[in-house]
Amino acid sequence: MNREFKLRYDQMREGDPAKTEETAQPNTDSGLFHAPGNARNLCLVWPDGKRFFLNYAYLIAGELNLDGEKNAILLHFSSHTVTLAGYGLEALFRELLDHLPRIIFAVDDRYVIEDDSGSKEMAVIAITVEINNGQD
């Protein structure tokens, strides 16, 4: 029995003879990494379409500030400091701790939705990237 026939026979027994390697892959369109890997980048996207990415390998420290209505996350990379401002950012901070987010989108403040209790849904409304001192 040749190898290709055995592969098709096994797929037929599993109930999906048309299944290919591409359909077996997990959906990578979400904003999180699904499998461990070596190169992980964080891409920041502004409302005007501007994009900027940094590698998680150079993330030195992160800080969450929950004071006031708006929250702030400071991410200290070796060459840049990133500030994310928005609402309900505690869950995002926990995901950043595990290097899970691939893409963070900033939205205009007017599009943030308020729930019945008056609190706003999780949203990043401002992203600031600054070059650290001593970097060109």
Short mmCIF file of C-alpha atoms in Angstrom, two decimals:
data_model
loop_
_atom_site.label_atom_id
_atom_site.label_comp_id
_atom_site.label_asym_id
_atom_site.label_seq_id
_atom_site.Cartn_x
_atom_site.Cartn_y
_atom_site.Cartn_z
CA MET A 1 0.00 0.00 0.00
CA ASN A 2 1.55 3.30 -1.01
CA ARG A 3 1.86 6.22 1.39
CA GLU A 4 -0.62 8.55 -0.37
CA PHE A 5 -3.32 5.86 -0.38
CA LYS A 6 -2.79 5.24 3.35
CA LEU A 7 -3.06 8.97 4.07
CA ARG A 8 -6.32 9.23 2.12
CA TYR A 9 -7.63 6.06 3.76
CA ASP A 10 -6.89 7.49 7.25
CA GLN A 11 -8.61 10.76 6.34
CA MET A 12 -11.63 8.84 5.08
CA ARG A 13 -11.84 6.89 8.34
CA GLU A 14 -11.77 10.18 10.26
CA GLY A 15 -14.76 11.34 8.23
CA ASP A 16 -13.10 14.14 6.27
CA PRO A 17 -11.34 12.87 3.13
CA ALA A 18 -11.01 16.41 1.73
CA LYS A 19 -9.12 17.71 4.76
CA THR A 20 -5.76 19.21 3.87
CA GLU A 21 -2.92 20.50 5.97
CA GLU A 22 -4.13 24.08 5.41
CA THR A 23 -7.58 23.42 6.88
CA ALA A 24 -6.01 21.70 9.86
CA GLN A 25 -4.12 24.86 10.83
CA PRO A 26 -5.59 27.01 13.64
CA ASN A 27 -7.10 30.36 12.74
CA THR A 28 -4.29 32.92 13.01
CA ASP A 29 -6.45 35.95 12.26
CA SER A 30 -7.14 36.63 15.93
CA GLY A 31 -5.03 39.09 17.86
CA LEU A 32 -3.27 36.44 19.97
CA PHE A 33 -0.43 33.98 19.47
CA HIS A 34 -1.68 30.39 19.65
CA ALA A 35 1.55 28.43 19.79
CA PRO A 36 4.95 29.01 21.28
CA GLY A 37 7.50 30.43 18.91
CA ASN A 38 10.80 32.22 18.80
CA ALA A 39 10.01 35.56 17.16
CA ARG A 40 7.09 37.40 18.70
CA ASN A 41 6.30 40.96 17.77
CA LEU A 42 3.77 43.45 19.09
CA CYS A 43 2.19 45.56 16.35
CA LEU A 44 0.55 48.85 17.32
CA VAL A 45 -2.08 50.31 14.98
CA TRP A 46 -3.38 53.89 15.16
CA PRO A 47 -6.85 54.95 13.91
CA ASP A 48 -5.26 56.62 10.86
CA GLY A 49 -3.68 53.31 9.79
CA LYS A 50 -0.12 53.99 10.97
CA ARG A 51 1.57 50.83 12.25
CA PHE A 52 4.63 50.22 14.42
CA PHE A 53 6.00 46.98 15.79
CA LEU A 54 8.45 45.98 18.48
CA ASN A 55 9.85 42.59 19.41
CA TYR A 56 8.76 41.11 22.74
CA ALA A 57 12.37 39.98 23.34
CA TYR A 58 13.24 43.61 24.11
CA LEU A 59 10.37 44.20 26.55
CA ILE A 60 12.03 44.96 29.88
CA ALA A 61 9.13 46.01 32.11
CA GLY A 62 5.45 46.82 32.10
CA GLU A 63 3.40 49.01 34.40
CA LEU A 64 -0.37 49.29 34.84
CA ASN A 65 -1.88 52.50 36.23
CA LEU A 66 -5.56 52.20 37.19
CA ASP A 67 -5.93 55.72 38.63
CA GLY A 68 -8.85 57.74 37.30
CA GLU A 69 -11.44 56.87 34.68
CA LYS A 70 -8.79 56.12 32.05
CA ASN A 71 -6.15 53.45 32.59
CA ALA A 72 -2.59 53.50 31.30
CA ILE A 73 -0.10 50.77 30.47
CA LEU A 74 3.58 51.69 30.17
CA LEU A 75 5.73 49.18 28.29
CA HIS A 76 9.47 49.75 28.65
CA PHE A 77 11.40 48.25 25.75
CA SER A 78 15.18 48.57 25.49
CA SER A 79 14.91 51.24 22.78
CA HIS A 80 11.37 52.66 23.18
CA THR A 81 8.72 53.36 25.78
CA VAL A 82 5.13 52.69 24.73
CA THR A 83 2.15 54.20 26.53
CA LEU A 84 -1.31 52.72 25.97
CA ALA A 85 -4.20 54.78 27.35
CA GLY A 86 -7.78 53.61 27.49
CA TYR A 87 -10.52 51.92 29.47
CA GLY A 88 -10.53 48.54 31.24
CA LEU A 89 -6.93 47.72 30.37
CA GLU A 90 -6.30 45.22 33.18
CA ALA A 91 -7.08 42.19 30.99
CA LEU A 92 -4.80 43.53 28.24
CA PHE A 93 -2.02 43.98 30.80
CA ARG A 94 -2.34 40.32 31.86
CA GLU A 95 -2.15 39.23 28.20
CA LEU A 96 0.92 41.43 27.65
CA LEU A 97 2.51 39.77 30.67
CA ASP A 98 2.34 36.46 28.76
CA HIS A 99 3.34 38.04 25.40
CA LEU A 100 0.00 37.04 23.83
CA PRO A 101 -1.24 40.09 21.87
CA ARG A 102 0.06 40.34 18.31
CA ILE A 103 -1.83 43.48 17.30
CA ILE A 104 -3.25 46.30 19.44
CA PHE A 105 -5.63 48.67 17.70
CA ALA A 106 -6.33 52.17 19.00
CA VAL A 107 -9.86 53.45 18.42
CA ASP A 108 -11.28 56.94 18.52
CA ASP A 109 -12.76 57.75 21.94
CA ARG A 110 -16.19 58.44 20.44
CA TYR A 111 -16.53 54.78 19.39
CA VAL A 112 -16.07 53.37 22.91
CA ILE A 113 -19.30 51.77 24.13
CA GLU A 114 -20.71 52.33 27.61
CA ASP A 115 -22.61 49.55 29.33
CA ASP A 116 -25.72 49.95 31.52
CA SER A 117 -23.68 50.63 34.65
CA GLY A 118 -21.91 53.56 33.00
CA SER A 119 -18.51 51.88 32.71
CA LYS A 120 -16.84 51.68 29.32
CA GLU A 121 -15.79 48.51 27.50
CA MET A 122 -12.10 47.66 27.18
CA ALA A 123 -10.55 49.89 24.54
CA VAL A 124 -7.20 51.49 23.78
CA ILE A 125 -7.83 55.09 22.73
CA ALA A 126 -4.28 56.46 22.57
CA ILE A 127 -0.86 55.01 21.79
CA THR A 128 2.35 56.95 22.35
CA VAL A 129 5.79 55.66 21.34
CA GLU A 130 8.87 57.48 22.58
CA ILE A 131 12.50 56.72 21.84
CA ASN A 132 14.48 56.17 25.04
CA ASN A 133 17.39 58.50 25.84
CA GLY A 134 20.64 57.57 24.16
CA GLN A 135 18.92 55.98 21.15
CA ASP A 136 19.09 57.50 17.67
#
